[in-house]
Tab-separated table of C-alpha atoms and ligand atoms in Angstrom:
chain	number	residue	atom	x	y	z
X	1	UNK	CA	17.434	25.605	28.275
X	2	UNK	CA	16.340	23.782	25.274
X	3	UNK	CA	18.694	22.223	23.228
X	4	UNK	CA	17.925	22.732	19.325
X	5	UNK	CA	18.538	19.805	16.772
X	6	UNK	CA	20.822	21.684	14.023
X	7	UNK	CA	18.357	21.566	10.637
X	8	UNK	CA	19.920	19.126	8.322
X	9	UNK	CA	19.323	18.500	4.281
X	10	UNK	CA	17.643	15.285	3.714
X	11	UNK	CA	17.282	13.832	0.233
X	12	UNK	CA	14.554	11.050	-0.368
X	13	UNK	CA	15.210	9.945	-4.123
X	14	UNK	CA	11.425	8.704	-5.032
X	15	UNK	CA	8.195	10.494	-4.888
X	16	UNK	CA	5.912	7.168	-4.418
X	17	UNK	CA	4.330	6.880	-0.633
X	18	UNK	CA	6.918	5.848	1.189
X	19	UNK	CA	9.263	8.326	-0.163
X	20	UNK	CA	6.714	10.666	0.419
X	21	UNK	CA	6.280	10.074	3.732
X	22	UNK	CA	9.997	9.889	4.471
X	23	UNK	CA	10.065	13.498	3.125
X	24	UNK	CA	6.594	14.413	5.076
X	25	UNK	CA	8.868	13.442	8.681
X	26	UNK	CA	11.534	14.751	7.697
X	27	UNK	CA	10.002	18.095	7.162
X	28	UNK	CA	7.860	17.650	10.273
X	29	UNK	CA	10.978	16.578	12.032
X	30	UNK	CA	12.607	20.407	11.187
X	31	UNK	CA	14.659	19.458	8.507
X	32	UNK	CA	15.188	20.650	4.935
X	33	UNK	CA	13.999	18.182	2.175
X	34	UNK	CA	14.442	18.142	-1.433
X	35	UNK	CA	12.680	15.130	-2.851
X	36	UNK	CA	13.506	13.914	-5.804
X	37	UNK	CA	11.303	12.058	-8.502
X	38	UNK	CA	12.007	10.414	-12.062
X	39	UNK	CA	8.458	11.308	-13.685
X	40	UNK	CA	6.879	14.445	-14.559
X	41	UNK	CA	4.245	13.208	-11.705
X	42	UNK	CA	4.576	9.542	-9.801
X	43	UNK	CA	2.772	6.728	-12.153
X	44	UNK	CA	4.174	3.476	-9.812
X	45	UNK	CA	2.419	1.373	-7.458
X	46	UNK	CA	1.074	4.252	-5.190
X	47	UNK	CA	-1.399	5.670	-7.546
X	48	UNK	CA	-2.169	1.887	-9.004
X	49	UNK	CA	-3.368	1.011	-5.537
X	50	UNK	CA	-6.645	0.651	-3.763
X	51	UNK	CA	-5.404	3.155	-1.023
X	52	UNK	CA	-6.278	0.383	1.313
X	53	UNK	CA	-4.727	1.301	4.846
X	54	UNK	CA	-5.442	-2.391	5.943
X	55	UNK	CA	-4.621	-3.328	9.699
X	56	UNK	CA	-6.724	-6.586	9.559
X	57	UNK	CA	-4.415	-8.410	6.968
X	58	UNK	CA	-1.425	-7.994	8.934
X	59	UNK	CA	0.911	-10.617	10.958
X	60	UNK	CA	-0.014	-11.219	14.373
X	61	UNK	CA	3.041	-9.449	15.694
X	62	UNK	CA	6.282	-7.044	14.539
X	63	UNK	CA	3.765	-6.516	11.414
X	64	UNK	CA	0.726	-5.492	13.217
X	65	UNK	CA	2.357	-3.173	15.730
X	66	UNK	CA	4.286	-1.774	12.529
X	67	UNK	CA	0.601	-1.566	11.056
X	68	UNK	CA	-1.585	-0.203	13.956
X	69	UNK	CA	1.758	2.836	14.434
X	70	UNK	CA	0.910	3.621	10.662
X	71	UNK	CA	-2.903	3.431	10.978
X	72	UNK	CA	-2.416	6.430	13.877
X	73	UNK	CA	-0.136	8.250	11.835
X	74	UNK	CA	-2.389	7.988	8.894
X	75	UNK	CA	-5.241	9.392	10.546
X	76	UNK	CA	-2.770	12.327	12.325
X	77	UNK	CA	-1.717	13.261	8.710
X	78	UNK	CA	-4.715	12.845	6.562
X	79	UNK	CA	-6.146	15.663	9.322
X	80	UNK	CA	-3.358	18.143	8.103
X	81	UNK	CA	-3.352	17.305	4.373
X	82	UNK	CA	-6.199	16.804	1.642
X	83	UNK	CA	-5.498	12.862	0.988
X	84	UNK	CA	-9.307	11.564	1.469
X	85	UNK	CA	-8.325	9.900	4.285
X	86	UNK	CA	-11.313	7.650	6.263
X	87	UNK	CA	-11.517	5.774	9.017
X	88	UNK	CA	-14.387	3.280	7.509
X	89	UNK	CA	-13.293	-0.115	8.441
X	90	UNK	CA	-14.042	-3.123	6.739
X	91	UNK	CA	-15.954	-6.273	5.967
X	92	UNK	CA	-14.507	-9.771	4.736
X	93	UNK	CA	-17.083	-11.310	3.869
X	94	UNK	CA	-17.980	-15.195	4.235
X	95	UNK	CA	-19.432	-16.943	1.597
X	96	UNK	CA	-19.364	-20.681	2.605
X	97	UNK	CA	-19.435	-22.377	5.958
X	98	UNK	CA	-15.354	-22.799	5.948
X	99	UNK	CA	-15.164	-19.356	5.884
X	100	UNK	CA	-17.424	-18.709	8.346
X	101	UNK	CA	-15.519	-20.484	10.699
X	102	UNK	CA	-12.370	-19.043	9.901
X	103	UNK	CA	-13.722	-15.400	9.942
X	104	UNK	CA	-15.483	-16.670	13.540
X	105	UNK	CA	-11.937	-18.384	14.676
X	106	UNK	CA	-10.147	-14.604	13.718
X	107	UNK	CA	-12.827	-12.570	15.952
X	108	UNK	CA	-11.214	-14.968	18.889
X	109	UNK	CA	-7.489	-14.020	18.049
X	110	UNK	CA	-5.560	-12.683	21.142
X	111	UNK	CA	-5.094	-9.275	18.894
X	112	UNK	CA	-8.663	-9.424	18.130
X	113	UNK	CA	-9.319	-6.145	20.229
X	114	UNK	CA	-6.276	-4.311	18.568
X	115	UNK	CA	-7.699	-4.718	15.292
X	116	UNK	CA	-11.103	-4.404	16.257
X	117	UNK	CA	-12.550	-7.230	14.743
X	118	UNK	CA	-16.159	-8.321	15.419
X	119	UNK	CA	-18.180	-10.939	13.427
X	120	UNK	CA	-21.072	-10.200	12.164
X	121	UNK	CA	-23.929	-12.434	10.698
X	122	UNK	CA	-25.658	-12.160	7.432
X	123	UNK	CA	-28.184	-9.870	8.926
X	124	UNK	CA	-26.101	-7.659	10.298
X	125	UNK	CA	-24.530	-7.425	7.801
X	126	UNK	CA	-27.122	-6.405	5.207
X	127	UNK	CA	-28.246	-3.572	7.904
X	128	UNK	CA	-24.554	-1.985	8.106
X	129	UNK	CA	-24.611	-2.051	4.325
X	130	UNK	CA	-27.983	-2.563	2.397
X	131	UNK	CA	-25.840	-2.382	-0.843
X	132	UNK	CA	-24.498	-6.310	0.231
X	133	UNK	CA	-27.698	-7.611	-0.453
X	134	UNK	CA	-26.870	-11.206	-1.906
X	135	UNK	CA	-25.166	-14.368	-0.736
X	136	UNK	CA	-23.407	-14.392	2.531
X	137	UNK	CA	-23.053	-16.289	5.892
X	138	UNK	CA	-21.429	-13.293	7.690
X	139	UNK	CA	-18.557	-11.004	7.948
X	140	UNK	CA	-15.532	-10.269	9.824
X	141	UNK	CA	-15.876	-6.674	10.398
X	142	UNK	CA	-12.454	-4.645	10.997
X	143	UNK	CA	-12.507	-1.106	12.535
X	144	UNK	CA	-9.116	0.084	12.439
X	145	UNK	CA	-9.208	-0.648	8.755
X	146	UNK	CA	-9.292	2.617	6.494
X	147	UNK	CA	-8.867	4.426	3.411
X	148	UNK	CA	-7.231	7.290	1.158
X	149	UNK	CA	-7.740	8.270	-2.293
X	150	UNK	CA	-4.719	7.067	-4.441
X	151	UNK	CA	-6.014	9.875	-7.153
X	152	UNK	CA	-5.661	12.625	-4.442
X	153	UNK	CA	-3.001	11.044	-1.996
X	154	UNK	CA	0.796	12.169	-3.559
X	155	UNK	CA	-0.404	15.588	-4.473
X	156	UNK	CA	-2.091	16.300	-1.044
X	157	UNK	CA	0.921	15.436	0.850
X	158	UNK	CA	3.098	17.600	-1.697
X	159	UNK	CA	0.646	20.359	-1.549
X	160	UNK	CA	0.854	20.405	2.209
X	161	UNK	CA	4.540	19.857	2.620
X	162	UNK	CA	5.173	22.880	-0.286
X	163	UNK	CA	3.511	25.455	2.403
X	164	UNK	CA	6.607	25.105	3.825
X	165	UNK	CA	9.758	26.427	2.422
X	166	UNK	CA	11.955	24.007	3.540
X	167	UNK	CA	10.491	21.320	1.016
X	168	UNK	CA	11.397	21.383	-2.393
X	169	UNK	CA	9.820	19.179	-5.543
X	170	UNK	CA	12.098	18.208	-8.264
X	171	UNK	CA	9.944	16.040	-11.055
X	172	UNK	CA	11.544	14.331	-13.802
X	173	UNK	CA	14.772	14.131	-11.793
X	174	UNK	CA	15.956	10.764	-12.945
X	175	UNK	CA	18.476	9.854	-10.649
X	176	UNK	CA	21.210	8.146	-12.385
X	177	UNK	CA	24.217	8.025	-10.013
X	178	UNK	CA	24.776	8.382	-6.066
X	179	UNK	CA	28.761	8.931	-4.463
X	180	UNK	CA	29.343	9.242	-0.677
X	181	UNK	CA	31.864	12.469	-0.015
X	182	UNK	CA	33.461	13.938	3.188
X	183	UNK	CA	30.956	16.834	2.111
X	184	UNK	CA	27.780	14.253	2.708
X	185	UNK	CA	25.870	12.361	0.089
X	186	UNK	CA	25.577	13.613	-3.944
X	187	UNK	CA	23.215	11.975	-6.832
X	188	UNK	CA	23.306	13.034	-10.305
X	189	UNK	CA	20.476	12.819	-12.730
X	190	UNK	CA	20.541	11.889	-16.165
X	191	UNK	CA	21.179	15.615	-17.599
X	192	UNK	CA	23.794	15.929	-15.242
X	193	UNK	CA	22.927	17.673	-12.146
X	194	UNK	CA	24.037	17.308	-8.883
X	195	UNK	CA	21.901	17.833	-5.557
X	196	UNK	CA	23.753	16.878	-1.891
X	197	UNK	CA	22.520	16.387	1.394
X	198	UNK	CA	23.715	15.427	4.671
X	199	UNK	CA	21.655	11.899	4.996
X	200	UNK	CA	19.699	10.683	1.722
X	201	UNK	CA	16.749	7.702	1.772
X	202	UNK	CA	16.530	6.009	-1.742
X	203	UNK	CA	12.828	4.958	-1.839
X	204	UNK	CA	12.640	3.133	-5.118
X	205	UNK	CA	9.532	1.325	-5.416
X	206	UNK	CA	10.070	-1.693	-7.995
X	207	UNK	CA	12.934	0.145	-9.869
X	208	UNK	CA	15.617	-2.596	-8.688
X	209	UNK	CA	17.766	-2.200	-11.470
X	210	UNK	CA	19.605	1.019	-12.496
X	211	UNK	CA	22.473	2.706	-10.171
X	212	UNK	CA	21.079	0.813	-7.148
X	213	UNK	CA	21.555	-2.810	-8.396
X	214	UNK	CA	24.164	-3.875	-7.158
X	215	UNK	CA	22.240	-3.308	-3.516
X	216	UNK	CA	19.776	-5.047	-5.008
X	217	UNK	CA	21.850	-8.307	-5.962
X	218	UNK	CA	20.975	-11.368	-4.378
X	219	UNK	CA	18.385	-9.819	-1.937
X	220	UNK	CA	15.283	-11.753	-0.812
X	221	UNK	CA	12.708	-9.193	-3.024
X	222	UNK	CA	11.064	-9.865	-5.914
X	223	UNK	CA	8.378	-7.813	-7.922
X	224	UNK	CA	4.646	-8.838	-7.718
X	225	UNK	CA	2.078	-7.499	-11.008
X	226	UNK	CA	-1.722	-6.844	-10.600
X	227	UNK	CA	-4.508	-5.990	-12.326
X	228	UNK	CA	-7.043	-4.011	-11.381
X	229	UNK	CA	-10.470	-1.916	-12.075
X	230	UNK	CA	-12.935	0.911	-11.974
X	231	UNK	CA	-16.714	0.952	-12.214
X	232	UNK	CA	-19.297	3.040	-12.570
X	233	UNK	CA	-20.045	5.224	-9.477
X	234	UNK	CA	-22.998	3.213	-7.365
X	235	UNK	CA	-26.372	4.068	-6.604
X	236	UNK	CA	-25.851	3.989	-3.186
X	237	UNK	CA	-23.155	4.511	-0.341
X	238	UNK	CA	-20.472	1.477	1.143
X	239	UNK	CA	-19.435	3.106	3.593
X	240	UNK	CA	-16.588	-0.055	4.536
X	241	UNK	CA	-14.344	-1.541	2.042
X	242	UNK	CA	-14.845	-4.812	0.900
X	243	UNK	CA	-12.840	-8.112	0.983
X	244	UNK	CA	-14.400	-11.593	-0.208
X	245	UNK	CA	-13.496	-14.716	1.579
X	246	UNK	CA	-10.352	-15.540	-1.190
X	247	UNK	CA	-8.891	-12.641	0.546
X	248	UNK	CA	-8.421	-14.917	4.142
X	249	UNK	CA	-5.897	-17.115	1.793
X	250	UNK	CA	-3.267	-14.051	0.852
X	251	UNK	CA	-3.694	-12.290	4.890
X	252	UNK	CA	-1.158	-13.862	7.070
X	253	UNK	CA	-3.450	-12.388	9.780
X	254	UNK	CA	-5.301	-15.514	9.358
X	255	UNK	CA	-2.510	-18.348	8.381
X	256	UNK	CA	-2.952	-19.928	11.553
X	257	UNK	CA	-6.287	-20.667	11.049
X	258	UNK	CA	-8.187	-23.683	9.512
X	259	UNK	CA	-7.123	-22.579	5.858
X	260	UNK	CA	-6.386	-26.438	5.044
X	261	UNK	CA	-10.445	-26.353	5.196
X	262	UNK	CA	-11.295	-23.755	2.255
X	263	UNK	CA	-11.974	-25.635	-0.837
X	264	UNK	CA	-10.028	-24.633	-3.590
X	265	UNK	CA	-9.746	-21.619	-5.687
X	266	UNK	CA	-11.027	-23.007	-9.860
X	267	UNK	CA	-10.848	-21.291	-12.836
X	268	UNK	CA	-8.940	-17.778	-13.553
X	269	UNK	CA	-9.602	-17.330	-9.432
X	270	UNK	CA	-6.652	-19.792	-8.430
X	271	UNK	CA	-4.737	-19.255	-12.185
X	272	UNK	CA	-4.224	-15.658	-11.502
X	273	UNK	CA	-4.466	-16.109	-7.632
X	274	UNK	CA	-7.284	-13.559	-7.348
X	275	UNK	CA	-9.060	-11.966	-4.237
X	276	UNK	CA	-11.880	-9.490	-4.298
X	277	UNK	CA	-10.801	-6.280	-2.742
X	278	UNK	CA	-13.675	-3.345	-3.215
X	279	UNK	CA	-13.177	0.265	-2.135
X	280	UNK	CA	-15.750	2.968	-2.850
X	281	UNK	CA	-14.005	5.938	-3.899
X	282	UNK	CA	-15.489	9.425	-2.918
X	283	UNK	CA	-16.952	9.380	-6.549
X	284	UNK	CA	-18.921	6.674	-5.822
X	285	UNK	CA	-17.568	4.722	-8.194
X	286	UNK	CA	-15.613	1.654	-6.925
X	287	UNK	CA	-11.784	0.267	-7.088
X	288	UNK	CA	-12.011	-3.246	-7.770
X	289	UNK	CA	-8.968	-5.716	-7.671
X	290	UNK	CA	-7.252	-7.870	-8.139
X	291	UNK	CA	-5.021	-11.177	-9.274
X	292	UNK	CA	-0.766	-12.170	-8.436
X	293	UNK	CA	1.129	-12.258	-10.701
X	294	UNK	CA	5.017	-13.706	-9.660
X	295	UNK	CA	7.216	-14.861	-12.305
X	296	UNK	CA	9.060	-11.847	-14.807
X	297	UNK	CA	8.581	-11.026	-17.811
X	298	UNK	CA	5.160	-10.057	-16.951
X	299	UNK	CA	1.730	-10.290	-19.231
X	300	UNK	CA	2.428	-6.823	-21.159
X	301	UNK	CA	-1.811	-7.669	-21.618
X	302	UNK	CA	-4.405	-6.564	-19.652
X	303	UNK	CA	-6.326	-9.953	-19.465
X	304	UNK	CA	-10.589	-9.842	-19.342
X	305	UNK	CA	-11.187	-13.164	-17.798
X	306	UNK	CA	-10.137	-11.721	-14.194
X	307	UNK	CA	-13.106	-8.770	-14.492
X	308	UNK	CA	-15.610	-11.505	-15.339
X	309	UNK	CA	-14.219	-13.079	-12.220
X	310	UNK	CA	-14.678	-9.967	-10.188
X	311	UNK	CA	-17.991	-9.156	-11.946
X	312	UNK	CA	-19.812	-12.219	-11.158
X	313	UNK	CA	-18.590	-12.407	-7.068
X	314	UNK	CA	-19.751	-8.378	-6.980
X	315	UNK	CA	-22.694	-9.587	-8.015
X	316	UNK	CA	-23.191	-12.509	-5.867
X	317	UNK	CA	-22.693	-10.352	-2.758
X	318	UNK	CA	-24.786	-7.237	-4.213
X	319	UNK	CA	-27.498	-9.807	-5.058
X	320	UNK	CA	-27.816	-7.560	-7.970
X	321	UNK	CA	-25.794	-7.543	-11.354
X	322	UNK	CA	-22.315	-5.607	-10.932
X	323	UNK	CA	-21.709	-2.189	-11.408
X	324	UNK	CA	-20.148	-1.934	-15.260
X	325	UNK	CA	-16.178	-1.624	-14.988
X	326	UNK	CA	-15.032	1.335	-17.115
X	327	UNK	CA	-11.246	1.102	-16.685
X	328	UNK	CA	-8.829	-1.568	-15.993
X	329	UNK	CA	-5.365	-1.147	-15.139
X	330	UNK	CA	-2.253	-3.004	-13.923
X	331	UNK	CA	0.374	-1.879	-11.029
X	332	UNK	CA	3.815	-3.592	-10.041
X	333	UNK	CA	5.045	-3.801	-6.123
X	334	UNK	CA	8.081	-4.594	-4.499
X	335	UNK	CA	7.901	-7.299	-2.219
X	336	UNK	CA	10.193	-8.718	0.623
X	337	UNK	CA	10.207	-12.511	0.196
X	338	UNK	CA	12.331	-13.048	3.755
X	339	UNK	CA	10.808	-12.793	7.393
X	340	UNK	CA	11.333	-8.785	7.374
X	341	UNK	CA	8.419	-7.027	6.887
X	342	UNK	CA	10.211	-4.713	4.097
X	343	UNK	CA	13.265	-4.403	2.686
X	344	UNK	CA	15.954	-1.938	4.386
X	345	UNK	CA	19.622	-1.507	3.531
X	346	UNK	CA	21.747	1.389	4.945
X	347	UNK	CA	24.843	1.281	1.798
X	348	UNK	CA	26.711	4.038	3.490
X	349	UNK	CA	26.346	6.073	6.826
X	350	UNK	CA	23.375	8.135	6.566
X	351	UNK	CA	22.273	6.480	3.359
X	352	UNK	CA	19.664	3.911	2.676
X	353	UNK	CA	17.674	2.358	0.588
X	354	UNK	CA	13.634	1.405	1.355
X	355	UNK	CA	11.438	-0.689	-0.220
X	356	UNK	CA	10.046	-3.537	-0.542
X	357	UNK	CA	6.431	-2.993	1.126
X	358	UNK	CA	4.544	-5.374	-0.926
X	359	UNK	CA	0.755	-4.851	-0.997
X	360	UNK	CA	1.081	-3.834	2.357
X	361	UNK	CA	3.322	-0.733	1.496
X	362	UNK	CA	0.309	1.755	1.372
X	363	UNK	CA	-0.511	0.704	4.880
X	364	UNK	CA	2.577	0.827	6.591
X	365	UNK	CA	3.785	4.110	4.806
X	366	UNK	CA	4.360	6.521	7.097
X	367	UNK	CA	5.612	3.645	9.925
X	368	UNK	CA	8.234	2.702	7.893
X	369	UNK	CA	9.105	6.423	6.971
X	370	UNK	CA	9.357	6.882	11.040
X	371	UNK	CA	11.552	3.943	11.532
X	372	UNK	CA	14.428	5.937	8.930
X	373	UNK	CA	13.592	9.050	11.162
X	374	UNK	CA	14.303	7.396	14.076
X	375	UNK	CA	17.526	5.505	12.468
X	376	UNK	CA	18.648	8.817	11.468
X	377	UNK	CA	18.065	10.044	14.885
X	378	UNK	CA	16.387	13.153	13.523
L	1	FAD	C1	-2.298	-2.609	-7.968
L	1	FAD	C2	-1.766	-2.409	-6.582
L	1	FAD	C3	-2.650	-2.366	-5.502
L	1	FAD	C4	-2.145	-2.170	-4.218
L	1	FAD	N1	-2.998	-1.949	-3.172
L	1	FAD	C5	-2.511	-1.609	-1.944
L	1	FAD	C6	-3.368	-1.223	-0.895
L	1	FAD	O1	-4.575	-1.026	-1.084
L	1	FAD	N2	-2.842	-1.037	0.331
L	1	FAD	C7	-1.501	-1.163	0.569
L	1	FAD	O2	-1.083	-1.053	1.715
L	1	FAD	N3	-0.645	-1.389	-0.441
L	1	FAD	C8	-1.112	-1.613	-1.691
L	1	FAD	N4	-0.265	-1.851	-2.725
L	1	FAD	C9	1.168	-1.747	-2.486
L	1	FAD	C10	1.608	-0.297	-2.439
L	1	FAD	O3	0.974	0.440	-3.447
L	1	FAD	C11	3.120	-0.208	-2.577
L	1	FAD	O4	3.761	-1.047	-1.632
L	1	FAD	C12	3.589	1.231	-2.348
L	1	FAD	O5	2.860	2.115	-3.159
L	1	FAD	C13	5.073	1.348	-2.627
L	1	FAD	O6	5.423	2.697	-2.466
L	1	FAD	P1	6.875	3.185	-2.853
L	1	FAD	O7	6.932	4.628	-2.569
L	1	FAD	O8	7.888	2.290	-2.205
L	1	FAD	O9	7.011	2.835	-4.405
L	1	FAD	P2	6.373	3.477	-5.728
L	1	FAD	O10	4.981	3.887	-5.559
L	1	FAD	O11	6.704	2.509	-6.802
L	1	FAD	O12	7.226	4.786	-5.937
L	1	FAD	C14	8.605	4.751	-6.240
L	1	FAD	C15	8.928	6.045	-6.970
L	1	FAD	O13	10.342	6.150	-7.097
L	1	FAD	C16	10.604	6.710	-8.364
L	1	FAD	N5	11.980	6.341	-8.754
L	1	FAD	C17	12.456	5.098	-8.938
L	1	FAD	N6	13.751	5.151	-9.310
L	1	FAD	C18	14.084	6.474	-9.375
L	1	FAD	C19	15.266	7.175	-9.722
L	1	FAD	N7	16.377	6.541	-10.089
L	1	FAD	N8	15.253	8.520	-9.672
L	1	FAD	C20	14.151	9.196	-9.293
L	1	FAD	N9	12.980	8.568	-8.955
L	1	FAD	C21	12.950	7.230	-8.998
L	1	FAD	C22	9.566	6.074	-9.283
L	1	FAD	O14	9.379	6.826	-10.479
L	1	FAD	C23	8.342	6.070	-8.376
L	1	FAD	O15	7.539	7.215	-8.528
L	1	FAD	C24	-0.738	-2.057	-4.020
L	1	FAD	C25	0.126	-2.102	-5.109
L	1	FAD	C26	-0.378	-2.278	-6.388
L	1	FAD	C27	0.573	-2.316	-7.551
């Protein structure tokens, strides 16, 4: 005989990734879902990103077994669901001999295999990817590192998940208040009405004020602001995404490694604590990021010193002038400051609240989504 789970209603209160992937396991799990979003369509971090799913950034450890579970559940999902999603690695690229050796020390790590990292010299390097024509020593190529298109991403999932009549969409549902009965879990929006369920995951983003703030008080998170860019589409095909050697400095993948060695970040680079990060969209055109930004009240101003920044490493590793960025934008995370990889608080039976991710919360989606499911026993 087999034993059937009784269907249960789940609420997720946020329609940013890792809401939506608490509502895409929920449904998968046999459950109804009504997901609940404040804007007409999500505008927060998870379209602002580079849709990086980035395994070779990730703490040897909890972090990387949290990241390679995502990375499998990425690529099972983006099969089912138009999201863009692509398996095309990457290269951090070396740029100076203390690099080098850092990128050459990280293709030694015990997990080296796990990530699939492999170093690659200059030549090499130039044959994988003509378009990386300029100044390099080498890169550390990473094969479990892949991609999805933040433009298509939220509205594939939906798309998908509305096939099935158990999952409901409720934009501009601006949830304003949340009371634990005997009949399960109720929030209210702003005009007042009410939608229940039997377990509910509030999946906030960087909205730590509001109803919720009193979870929120005196919790090791903080929010993190970046700016980023668009160019032109290129000429050519990169097939990997692209990380320059700042990005070895911001990776606790590599914080065991002869960092102490780099020399240091000048200029805007170290002000605005900037890393390349490159991803060709399926346009052509490239995502180009980004700078750190840690103290509130943020720059309302999107600044132009970080894009001549950007520009002028581009075109040090194209060893041709960078493509022309057309649109700049900024994006705000929430980031877990302690040792836990995100931030989870259950504030009732059956009721918690996720967030937290930092710039890792794209990658580790649908992981952290699973480890609610699996809370929830569902
Ligand atoms: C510029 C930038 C680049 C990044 N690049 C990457 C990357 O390449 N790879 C990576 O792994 N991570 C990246 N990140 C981090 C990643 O984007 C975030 O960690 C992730 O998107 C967070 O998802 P989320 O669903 O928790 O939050 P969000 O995307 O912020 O979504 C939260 C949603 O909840 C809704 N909401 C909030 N309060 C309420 C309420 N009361 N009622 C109803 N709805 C509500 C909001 O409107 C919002 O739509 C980047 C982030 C930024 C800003």
């Amino acid at each position: 005989m087999f034993s059937k789970k009784k269907s249960k209603t789940i609420v997720v209160v946020g329609g940013g990734v890792i809401g939506t992937m608490h509502a895409w396991l929920a449904l998968e799990a046999g459950h109804k879902v009504v997901h609940l979003e404040r804007d007409l369509a999500p505008q927060s971090a998870s379209i602002r990103n580079f849709g990086l799913v980035w395994v070779s950034g990730r703490e040897a450890g909890a972090e990387l077994a949290l990241g390679l579970r995502a990375r499998t559940l990425w690529e099972a999902i983006g099969a089912k669901s138009e999201i863009g999603f692509r398996a095309n690695g990457s290269l951090t690229v070396a740029q100076n001999e203390p690099e080098l050796e850092i990128i050459r020390a990280a293709a030694q790590l015990p997990d080296a295999q796990d990530r699939g990292f492999e170093l690659l010299t200059s030549n090499d390097v130039k044959k994988l990817e003509p378009v990386l024509n300029g100044n390099h020593l080498g890169a550390l190529r990473c094969t479990t590192d892949a991609a999805v298109e933040p433009s298509l991403l939220l509205h594939g999932l939906r798309t998908a998940m509305l096939a099935n009549e158990k999952y409901s969409w409720h934009p501009h549902f601006d949830v304003v208040k949340y009371k634990k009965s005997d009949s399960g879990h109720t929030v209210k929006s702003s005009d007042g009405v009410k939608v229940s369920g039997d377990l509910i995951a509030f999946v906030p983003g960087a909205a730590h004020k509001g109803f919720l703030s009193e979870y929120f008080e005196g919790a090791a998170i903080r929010k993190v602001r970046l700016q980023m860019g668009a160019t032109t589409p290129l000429a050519s095909q990169l097939s990997h995404s692209v990380a320059d050697g700042d990005s070895l400095r911001y990776y606790p993948a590599f914080k065991d490694l002869a960092l102490h060695t780099l020399p240091p970040q000048t200029g805007v680079a170290a002000e605005r604590k900037m890393q390349l990060l490159l991803v060709q969209r399926l346009d052509g055109s490239c995502t180009i990021g980004d700078t750190h930004e840690y103290i509130e009240p943020f720059d309302h101003e999107i600044q132009e010193a970080p894009y001549e920044h950007l520009s002028q490493v581009i075109s040090n590793l194209f060893g041709a002038p960078s493509p022309k960025i057309v649109r700049r934008w900024d994006g705000v995370y929430s980031q877990s400051t302690s040792s836990d990889i995100y931030f989870r608080k259950e504030i009732e039976k059956g009721a918690v609240i996720v967030t937290g991710g930092g710039g890792r919360g794209n990658s580790l989606a649908p992981a952290i989504a699973e480890e609610t499911i699996h809370a929830w026993g569902l």
